[in-house]
GROMACS .gro file of C-alpha atoms in nm:
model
  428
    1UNK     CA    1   1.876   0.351  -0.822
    2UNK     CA    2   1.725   0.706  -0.876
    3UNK     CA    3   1.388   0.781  -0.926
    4UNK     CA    4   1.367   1.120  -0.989
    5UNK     CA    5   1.259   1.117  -1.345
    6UNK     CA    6   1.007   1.419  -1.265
    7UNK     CA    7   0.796   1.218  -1.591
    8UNK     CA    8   0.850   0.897  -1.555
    9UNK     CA    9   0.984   0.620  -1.733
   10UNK     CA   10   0.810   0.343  -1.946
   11UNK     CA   11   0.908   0.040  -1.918
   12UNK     CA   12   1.002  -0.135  -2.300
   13UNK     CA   13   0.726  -0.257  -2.495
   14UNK     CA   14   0.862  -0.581  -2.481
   15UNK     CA   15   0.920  -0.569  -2.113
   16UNK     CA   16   0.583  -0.446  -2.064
   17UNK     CA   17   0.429  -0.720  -2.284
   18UNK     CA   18   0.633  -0.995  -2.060
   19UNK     CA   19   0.471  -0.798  -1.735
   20UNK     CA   20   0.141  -0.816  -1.839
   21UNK     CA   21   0.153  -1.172  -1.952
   22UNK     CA   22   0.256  -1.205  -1.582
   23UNK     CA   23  -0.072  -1.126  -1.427
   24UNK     CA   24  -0.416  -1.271  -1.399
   25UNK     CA   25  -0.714  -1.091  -1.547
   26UNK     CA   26  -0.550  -0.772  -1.672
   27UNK     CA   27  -0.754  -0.751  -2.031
   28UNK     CA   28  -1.050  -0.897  -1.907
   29UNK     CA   29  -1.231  -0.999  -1.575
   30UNK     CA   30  -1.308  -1.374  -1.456
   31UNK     CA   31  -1.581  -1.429  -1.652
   32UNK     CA   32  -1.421  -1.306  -1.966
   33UNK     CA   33  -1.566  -0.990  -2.023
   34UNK     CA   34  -1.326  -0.748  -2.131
   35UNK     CA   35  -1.253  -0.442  -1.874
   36UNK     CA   36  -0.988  -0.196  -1.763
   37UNK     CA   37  -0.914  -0.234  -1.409
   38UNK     CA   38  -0.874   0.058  -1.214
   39UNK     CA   39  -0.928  -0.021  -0.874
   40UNK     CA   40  -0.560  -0.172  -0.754
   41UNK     CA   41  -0.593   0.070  -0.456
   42UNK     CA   42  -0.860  -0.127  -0.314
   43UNK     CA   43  -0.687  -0.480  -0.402
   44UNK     CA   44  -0.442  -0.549  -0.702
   45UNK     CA   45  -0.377  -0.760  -1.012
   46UNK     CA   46  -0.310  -1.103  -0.880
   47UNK     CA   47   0.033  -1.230  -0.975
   48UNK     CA   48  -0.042  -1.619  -1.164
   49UNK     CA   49   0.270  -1.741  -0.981
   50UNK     CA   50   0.156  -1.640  -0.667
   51UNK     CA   51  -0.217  -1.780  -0.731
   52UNK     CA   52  -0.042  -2.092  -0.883
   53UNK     CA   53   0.188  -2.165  -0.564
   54UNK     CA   54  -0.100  -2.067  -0.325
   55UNK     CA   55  -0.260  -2.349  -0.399
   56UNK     CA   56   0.019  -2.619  -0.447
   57UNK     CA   57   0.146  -2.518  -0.089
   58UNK     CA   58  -0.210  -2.492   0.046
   59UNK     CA   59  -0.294  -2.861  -0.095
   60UNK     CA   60  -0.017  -3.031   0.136
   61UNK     CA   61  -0.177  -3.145   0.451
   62UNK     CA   62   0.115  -3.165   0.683
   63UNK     CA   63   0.196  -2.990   0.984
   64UNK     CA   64   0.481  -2.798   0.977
   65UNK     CA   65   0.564  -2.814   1.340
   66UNK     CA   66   0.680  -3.137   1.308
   67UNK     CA   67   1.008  -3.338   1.199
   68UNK     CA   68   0.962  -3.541   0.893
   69UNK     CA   69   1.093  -3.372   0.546
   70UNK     CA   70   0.783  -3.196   0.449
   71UNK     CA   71   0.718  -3.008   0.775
   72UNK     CA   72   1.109  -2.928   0.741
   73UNK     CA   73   1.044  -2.835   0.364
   74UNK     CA   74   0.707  -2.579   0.496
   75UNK     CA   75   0.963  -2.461   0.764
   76UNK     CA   76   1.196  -2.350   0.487
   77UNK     CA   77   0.957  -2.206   0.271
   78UNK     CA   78   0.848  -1.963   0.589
   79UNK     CA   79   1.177  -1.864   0.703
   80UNK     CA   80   1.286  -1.787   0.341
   81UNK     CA   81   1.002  -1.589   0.299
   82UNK     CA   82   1.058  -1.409   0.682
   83UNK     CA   83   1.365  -1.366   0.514
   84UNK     CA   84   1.192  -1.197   0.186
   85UNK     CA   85   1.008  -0.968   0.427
   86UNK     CA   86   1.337  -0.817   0.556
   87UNK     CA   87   1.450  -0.791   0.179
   88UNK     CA   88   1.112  -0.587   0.131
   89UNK     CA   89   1.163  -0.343   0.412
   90UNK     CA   90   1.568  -0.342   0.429
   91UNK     CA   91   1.493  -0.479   0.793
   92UNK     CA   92   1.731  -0.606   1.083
   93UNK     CA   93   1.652  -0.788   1.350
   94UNK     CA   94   1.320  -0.773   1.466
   95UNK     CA   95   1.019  -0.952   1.390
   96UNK     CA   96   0.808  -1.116   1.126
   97UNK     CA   97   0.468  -1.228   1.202
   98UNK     CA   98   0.145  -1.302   1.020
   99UNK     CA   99  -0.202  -1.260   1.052
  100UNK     CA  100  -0.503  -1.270   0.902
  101UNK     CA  101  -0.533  -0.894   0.758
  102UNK     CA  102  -0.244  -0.619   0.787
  103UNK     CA  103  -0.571  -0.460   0.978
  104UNK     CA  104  -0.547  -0.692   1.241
  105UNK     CA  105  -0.180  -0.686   1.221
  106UNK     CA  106  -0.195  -0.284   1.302
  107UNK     CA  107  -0.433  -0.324   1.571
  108UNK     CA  108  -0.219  -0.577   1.754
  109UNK     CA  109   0.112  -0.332   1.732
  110UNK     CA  110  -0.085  -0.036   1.828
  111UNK     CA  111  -0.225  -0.231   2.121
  112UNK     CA  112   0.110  -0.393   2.293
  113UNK     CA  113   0.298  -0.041   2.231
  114UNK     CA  114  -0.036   0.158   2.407
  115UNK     CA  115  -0.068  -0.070   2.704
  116UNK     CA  116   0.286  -0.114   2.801
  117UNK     CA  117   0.458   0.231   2.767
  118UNK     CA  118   0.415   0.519   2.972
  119UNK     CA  119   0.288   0.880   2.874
  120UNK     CA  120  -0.014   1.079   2.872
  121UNK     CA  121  -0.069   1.129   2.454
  122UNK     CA  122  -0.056   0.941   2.127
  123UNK     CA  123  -0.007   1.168   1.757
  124UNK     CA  124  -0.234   1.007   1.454
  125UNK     CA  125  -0.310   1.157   1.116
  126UNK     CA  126  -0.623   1.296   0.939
  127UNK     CA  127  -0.557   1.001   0.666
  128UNK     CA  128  -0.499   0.691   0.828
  129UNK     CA  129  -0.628   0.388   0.725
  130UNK     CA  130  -0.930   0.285   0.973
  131UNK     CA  131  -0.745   0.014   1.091
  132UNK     CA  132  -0.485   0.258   1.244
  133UNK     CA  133  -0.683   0.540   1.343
  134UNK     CA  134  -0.946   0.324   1.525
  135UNK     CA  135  -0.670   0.132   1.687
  136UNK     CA  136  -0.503   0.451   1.781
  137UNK     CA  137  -0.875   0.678   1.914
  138UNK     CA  138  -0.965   0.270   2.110
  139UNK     CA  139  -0.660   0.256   2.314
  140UNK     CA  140  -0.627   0.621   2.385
  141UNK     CA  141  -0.974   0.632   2.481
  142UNK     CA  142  -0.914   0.286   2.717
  143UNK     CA  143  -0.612   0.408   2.838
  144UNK     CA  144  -0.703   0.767   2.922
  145UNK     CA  145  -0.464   0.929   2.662
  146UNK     CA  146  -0.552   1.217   2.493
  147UNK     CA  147  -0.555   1.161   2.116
  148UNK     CA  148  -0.373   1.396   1.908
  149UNK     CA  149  -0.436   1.433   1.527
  150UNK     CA  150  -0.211   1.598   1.254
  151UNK     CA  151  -0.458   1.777   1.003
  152UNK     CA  152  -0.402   1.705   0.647
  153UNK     CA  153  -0.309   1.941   0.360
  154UNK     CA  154  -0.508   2.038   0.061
  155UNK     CA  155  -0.289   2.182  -0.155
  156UNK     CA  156  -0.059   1.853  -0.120
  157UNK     CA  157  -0.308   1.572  -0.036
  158UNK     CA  158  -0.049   1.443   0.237
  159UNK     CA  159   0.056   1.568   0.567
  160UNK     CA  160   0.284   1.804   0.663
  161UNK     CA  161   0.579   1.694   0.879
  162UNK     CA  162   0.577   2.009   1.100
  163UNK     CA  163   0.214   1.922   1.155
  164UNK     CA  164   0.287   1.624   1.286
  165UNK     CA  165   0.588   1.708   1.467
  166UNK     CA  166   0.418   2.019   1.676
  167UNK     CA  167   0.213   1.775   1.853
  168UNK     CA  168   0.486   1.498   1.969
  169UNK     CA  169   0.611   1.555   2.314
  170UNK     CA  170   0.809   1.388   2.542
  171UNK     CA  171   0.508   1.229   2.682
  172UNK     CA  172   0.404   1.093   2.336
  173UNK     CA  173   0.385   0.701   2.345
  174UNK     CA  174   0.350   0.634   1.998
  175UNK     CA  175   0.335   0.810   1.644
  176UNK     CA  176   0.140   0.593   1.401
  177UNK     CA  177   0.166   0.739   1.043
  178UNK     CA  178   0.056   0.631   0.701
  179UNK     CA  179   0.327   0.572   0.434
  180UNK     CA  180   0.122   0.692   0.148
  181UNK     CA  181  -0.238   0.826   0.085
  182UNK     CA  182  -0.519   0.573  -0.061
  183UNK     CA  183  -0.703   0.859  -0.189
  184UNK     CA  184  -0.461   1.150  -0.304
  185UNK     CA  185  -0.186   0.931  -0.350
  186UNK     CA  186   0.040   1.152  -0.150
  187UNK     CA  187   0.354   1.034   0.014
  188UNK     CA  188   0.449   1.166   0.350
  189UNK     CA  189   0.827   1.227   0.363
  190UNK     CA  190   0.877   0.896   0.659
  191UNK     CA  191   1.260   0.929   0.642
  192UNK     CA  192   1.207   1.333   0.789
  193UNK     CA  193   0.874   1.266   1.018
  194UNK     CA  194   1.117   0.959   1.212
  195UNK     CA  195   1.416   1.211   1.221
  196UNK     CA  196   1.241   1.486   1.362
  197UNK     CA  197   0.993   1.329   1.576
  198UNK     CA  198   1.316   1.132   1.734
  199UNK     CA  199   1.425   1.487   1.770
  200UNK     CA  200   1.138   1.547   2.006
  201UNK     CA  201   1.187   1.249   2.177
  202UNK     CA  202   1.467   0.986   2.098
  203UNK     CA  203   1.257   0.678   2.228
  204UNK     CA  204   0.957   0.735   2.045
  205UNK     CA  205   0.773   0.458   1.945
  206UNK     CA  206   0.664   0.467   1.574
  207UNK     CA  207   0.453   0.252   1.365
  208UNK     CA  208   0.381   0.282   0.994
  209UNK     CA  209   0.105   0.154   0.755
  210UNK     CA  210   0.278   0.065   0.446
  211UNK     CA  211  -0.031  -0.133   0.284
  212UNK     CA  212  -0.104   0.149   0.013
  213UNK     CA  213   0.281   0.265  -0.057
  214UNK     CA  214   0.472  -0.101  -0.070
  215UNK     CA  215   0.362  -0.220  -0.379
  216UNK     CA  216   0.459   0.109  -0.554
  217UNK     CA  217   0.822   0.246  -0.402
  218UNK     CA  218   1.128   0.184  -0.190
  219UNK     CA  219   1.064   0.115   0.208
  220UNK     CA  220   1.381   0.130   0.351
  221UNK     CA  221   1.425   0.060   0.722
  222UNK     CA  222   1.792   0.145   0.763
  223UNK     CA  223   1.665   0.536   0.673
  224UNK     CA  224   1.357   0.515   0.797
  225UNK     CA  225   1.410   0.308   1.152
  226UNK     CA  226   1.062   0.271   1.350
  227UNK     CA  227   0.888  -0.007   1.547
  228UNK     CA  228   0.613  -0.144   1.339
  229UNK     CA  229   0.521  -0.210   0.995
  230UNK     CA  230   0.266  -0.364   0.823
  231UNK     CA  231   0.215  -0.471   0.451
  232UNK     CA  232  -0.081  -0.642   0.262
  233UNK     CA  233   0.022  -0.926   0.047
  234UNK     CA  234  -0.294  -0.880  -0.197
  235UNK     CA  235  -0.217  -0.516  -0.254
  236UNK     CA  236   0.082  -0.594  -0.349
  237UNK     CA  237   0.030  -0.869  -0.630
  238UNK     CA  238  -0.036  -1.159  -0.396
  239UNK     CA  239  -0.331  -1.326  -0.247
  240UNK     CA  240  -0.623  -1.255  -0.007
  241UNK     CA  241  -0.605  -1.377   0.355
  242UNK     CA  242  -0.304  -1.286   0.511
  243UNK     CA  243  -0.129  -0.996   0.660
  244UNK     CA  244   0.241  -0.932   0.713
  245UNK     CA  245   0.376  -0.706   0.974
  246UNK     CA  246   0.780  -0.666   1.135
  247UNK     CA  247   0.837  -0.499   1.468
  248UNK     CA  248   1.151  -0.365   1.637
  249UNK     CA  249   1.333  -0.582   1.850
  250UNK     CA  250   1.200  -0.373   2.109
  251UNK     CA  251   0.867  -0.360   2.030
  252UNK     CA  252   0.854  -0.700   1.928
  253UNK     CA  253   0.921  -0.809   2.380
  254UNK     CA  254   0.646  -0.542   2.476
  255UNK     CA  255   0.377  -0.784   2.617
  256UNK     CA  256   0.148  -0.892   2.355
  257UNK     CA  257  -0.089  -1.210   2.323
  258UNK     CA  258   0.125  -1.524   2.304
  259UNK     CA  259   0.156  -1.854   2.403
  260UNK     CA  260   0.346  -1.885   2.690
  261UNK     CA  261   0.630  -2.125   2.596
  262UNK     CA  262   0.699  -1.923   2.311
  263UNK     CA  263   1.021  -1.654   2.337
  264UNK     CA  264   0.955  -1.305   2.426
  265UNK     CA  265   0.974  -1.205   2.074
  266UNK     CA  266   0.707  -1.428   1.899
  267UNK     CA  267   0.437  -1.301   1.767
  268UNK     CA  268   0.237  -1.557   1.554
  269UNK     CA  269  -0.085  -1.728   1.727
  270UNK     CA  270  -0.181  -2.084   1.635
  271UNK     CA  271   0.005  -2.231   1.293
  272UNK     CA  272   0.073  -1.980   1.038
  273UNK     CA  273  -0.043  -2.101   0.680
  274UNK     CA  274   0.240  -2.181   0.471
  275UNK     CA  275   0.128  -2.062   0.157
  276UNK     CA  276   0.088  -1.708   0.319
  277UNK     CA  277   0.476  -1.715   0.313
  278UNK     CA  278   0.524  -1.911  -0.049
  279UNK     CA  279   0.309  -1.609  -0.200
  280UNK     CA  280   0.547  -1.385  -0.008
  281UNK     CA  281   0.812  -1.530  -0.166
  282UNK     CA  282   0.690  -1.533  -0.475
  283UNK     CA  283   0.629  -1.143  -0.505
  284UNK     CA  284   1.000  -1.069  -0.399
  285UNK     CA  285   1.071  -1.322  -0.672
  286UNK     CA  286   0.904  -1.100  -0.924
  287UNK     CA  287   1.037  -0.729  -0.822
  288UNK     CA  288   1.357  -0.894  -0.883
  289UNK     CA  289   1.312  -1.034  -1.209
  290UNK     CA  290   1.221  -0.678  -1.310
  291UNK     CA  291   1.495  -0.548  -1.124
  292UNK     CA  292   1.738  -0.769  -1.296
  293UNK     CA  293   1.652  -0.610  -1.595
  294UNK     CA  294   1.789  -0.284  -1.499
  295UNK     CA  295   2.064  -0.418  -1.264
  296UNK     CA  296   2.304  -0.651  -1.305
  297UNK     CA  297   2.333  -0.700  -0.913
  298UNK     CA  298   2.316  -1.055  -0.711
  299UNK     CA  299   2.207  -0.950  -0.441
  300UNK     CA  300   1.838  -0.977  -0.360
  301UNK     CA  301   1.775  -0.658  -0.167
  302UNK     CA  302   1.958  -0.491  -0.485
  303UNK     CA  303   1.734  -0.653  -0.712
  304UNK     CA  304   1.448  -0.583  -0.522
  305UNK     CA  305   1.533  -0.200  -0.512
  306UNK     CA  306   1.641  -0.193  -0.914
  307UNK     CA  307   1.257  -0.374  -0.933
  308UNK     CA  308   1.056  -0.117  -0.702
  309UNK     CA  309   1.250   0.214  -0.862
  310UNK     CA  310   1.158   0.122  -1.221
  311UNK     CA  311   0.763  -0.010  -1.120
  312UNK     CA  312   0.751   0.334  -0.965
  313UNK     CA  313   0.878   0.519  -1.266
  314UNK     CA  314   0.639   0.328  -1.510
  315UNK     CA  315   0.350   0.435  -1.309
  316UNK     CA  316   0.469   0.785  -1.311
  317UNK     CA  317   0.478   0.783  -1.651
  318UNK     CA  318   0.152   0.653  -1.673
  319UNK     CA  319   0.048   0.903  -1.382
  320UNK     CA  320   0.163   1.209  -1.554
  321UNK     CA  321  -0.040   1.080  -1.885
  322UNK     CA  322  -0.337   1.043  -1.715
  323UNK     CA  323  -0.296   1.410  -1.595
  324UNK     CA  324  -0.196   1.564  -1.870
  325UNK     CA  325  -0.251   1.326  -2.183
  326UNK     CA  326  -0.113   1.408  -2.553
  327UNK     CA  327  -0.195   1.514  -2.848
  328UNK     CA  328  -0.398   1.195  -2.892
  329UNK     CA  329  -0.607   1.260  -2.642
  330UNK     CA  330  -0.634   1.528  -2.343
  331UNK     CA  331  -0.543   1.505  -1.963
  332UNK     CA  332  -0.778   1.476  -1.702
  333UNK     CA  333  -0.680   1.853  -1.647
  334UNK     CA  334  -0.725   1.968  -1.964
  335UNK     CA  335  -1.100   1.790  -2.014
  336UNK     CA  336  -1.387   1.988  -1.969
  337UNK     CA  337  -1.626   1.921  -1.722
  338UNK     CA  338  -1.407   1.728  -1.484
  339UNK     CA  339  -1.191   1.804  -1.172
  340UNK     CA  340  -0.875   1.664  -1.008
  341UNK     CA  341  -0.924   1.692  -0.662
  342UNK     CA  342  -0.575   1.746  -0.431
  343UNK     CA  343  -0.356   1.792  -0.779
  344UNK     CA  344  -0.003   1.817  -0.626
  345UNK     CA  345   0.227   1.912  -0.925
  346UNK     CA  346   0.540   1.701  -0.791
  347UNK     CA  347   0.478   1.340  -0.884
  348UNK     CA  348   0.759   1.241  -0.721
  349UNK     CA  349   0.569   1.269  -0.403
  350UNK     CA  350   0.234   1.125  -0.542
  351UNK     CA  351   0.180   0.739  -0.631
  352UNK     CA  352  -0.041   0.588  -0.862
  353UNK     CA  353  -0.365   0.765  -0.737
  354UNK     CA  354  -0.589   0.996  -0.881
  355UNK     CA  355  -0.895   1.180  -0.739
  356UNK     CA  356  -1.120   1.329  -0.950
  357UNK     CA  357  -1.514   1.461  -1.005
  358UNK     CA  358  -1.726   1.532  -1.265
  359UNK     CA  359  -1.957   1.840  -1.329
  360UNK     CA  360  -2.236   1.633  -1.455
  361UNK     CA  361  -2.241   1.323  -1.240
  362UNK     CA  362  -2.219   1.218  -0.901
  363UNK     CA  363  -1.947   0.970  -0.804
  364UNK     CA  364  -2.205   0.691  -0.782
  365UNK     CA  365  -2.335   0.764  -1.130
  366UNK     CA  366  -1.977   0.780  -1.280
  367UNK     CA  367  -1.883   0.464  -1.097
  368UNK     CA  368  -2.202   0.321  -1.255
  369UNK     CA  369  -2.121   0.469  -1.571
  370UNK     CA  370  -1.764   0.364  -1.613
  371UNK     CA  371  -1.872   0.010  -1.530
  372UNK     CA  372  -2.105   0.013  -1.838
  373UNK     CA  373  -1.811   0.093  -2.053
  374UNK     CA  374  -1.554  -0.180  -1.938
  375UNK     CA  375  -1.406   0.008  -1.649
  376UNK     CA  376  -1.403  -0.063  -1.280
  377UNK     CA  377  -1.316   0.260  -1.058
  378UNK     CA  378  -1.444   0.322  -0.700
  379UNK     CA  379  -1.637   0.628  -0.576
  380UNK     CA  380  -1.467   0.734  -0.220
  381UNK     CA  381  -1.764   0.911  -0.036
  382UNK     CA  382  -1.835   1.060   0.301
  383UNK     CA  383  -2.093   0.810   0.378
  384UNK     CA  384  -1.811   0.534   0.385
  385UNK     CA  385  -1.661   0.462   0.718
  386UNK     CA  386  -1.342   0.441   0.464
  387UNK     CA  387  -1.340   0.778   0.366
  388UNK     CA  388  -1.529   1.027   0.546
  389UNK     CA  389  -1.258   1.124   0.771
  390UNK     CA  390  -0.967   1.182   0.547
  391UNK     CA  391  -1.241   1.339   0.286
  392UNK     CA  392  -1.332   1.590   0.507
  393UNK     CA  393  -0.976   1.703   0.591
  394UNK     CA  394  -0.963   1.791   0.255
  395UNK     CA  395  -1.291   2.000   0.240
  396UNK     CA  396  -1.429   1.702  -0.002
  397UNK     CA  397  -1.767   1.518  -0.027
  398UNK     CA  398  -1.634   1.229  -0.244
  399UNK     CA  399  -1.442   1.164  -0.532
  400UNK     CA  400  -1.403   0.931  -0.812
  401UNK     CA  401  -1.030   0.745  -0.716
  402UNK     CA  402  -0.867   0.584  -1.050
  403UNK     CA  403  -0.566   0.319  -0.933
  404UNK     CA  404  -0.406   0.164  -1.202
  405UNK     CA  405  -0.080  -0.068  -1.170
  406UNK     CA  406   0.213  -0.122  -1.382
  407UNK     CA  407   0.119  -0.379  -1.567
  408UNK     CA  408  -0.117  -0.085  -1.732
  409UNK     CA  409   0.025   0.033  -2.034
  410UNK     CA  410  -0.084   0.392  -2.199
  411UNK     CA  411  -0.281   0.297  -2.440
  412UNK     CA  412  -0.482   0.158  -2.105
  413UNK     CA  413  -0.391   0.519  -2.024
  414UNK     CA  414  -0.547   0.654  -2.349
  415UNK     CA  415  -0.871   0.416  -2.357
  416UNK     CA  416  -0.938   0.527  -1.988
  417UNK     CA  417  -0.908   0.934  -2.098
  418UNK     CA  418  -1.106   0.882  -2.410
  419UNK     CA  419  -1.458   0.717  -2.184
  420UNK     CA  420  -1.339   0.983  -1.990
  421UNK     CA  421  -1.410   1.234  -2.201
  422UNK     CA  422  -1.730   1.061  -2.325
  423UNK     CA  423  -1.897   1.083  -1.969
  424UNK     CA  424  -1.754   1.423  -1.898
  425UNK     CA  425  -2.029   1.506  -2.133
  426UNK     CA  426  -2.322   1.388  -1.908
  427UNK     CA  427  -2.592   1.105  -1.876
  428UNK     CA  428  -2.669   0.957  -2.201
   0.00000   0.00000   0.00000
């Protein structure tokens, strides 16, 4: 399935209208007030199947380590969704494990891969997530490695891969990289990081934060082979309380914390919550129905990929709207009084995530001041433990980050651009 519509591609209205009809609170929040929500970045839409089965599979009181026919029908709705994860990723082998927050999740790969493989250094980036680059700068720091990290770049909002590569040696125990930017939007090139790294050193470990990128293009394993991998289910249409990761069939024997009957390989603590894996299942379920629009594949990986390509296309479209608007109404570049911060002109290479500032307001008043018009953004500042580091790569002090999802359509777009314009003009 290609995606290299440089523009985008809507979906149909009618298609669009059956999306949107699909989630839970797009046109107005909980307590009915109506609002454009721009903040999927920092959560997402929630998918009324997923929210639905949640709570029929949550209700059932039985253990599924046991025998009778429910515990064997919660058995089957996890390994169909361990199943779904490997559809997700185009994984083999390995494992799947959950926890309570793809945070926790990346702390626990980052720790069995630190204490249980030799060298002296471990390679980070400028924009990981928190949860990776604490993980990473705790067990260096425990361990006595030194910490290397890969600076970002301005003029693209990612990370270069020859940044990244200059500082892996053969005494690098693990890479850990983020997939995708959660405030530029930037996608690092994974497939060419893993190939060249590898270069460096063919046993490198490698672990990836996926959390941002998953719900918004392709993650293919087969191309991109590392150890780890982590996803959040309720970034990616799903529910709260869970995280997802897979590691390598390698990675997945390192020693790790695990009961000790359990095989080498096993990675869950305690009883995993079967409706973590129903709302799993559920969200595959849905990238295919899209897909199947586009695709007249059976297979569900096929689906799945047909699904992701054309969600990724619609929120190009809508990207490359936002930017640069129509005669309707003008761009975020175009409008007076406002900046895009890290404007990469390939949106191939950018998701659904847009930095910007205003000449008349701080991102706290702006924030403020979209929320009194219907609109829910999120100011990224450097006093947030969130975003001062990556900020400061990019010579920033904070910007305003607008993260719509596909179920947006553009005249969601258009109503955004128009308050836009309204505040661009200063306090009121």
């Amino acid at each position: 399935m290609s995606t290299h519509h440089p523009q985008g591609l809507l979906f149909a209205d009618a298609l669009q209208q059956q999306i949107r009809q699909r989630f839970l609170h797009v046109d107005h929040d909980h307590r009915g007030r109506e609002r454009l929500y721009f903040d999927n970045a920092g959560g997402s839409f929630r998918l009324k199947a997923a929210v639905e089965r949640m709570a029929q599979i949550d209700a059932i009181p039985d253990n599924a380590e046991r025998i009778h026919d429910i515990a064997e029908e919660l058995k089957a709705i996890q390994a169909k969704a361990v199943d779904d994860v490997r559809v997700i990723l185009n994984a083999r082998g390995g494992s799947v494990y959950a926890s309570l927050t793809a945070s926790g999740a990346m702390f626990d790969m980052v720790r069995a891969i630190a204490e249980n493989v030799p060298g002296t250094n471990m390679v980070t980036t400028a924009l990981e997530h928190p949860s990776a680059f604490d993980a990473m700068s705790m067990y260096a720091q425990r361990l006595g490695r030194e910490l290397r990290v890969a600076r970002s770049n301005p003029a693209t909002g990612g990370v270069d891969v020859d940044e990244i590569v200059r500082l892996i040696d053969a005494d690098t125990v693990l890479l850990n990289v983020i997939y995708a930017s959660n405030i530029s939007g930037a996608k690092l090139d994974i497939e060419e990081i893993v190939r060249r790294a590898r270069a460096v050193k063919p046993d490198l470990y490698i672990v990836v934060d996926a959390v941002q990128h998953a719900p918004h293009g392709l993650i293919d394993l087969q191309k991109t082979p590392v150890d780890g991998i982590n996803i959040a289910p309720y970034k990616f249409f799903g529910c709260r309380g869970s995280g997802i990761a897979w590691v390598s069939e390698r990675a997945a024997v390192l020693p790790h914390h695990k009961l000790g009957g359990k095989p080498p390989a096993f990675w869950d603590l305690g009883s995993s919550a079967p409706w973590q894996f129903a709302v799993l299942t559920e969200i595959v379920d849905y990238v295919c129905w899209i897909g199947g629009h586009f695709s007249a594949a059976s297979g569900r990986r096929a689906l799945f990929a047909a699904g992701i390509a054309h969600i990724e296309l619609h929120e190009r479209a809508l990207l490359a709207r936002l930017l640069d608007g129509s005669e309707a109404v003008p761009g975020l570049r175009q409008m007076d009084g406002v900046q895009v911060f890290l404007d990469h002109d390939d949106l191939t290479k950018r998701d659904l995530i847009i930095g910007i500032g205003f000449d008349a307001l701080d991102y706290t008043q702006a924030v403020h001041a979209y929320a009194q018009r219907g609109v829910t953004v999120y100011e990224r500042v450097v006093s947030s433990i969130y975003s001062k580091r990556m900020l400061e790569s990019f010579g920033l002090d904070g910007a305003v980050r607008i993260s719509p999802l596909h179920c947006h359509s553009v005249a969601d777009v258009d109503r955004f651009l128009r308050i836009t314009q309204e505040l661009a003009t200063g306090p009121r």
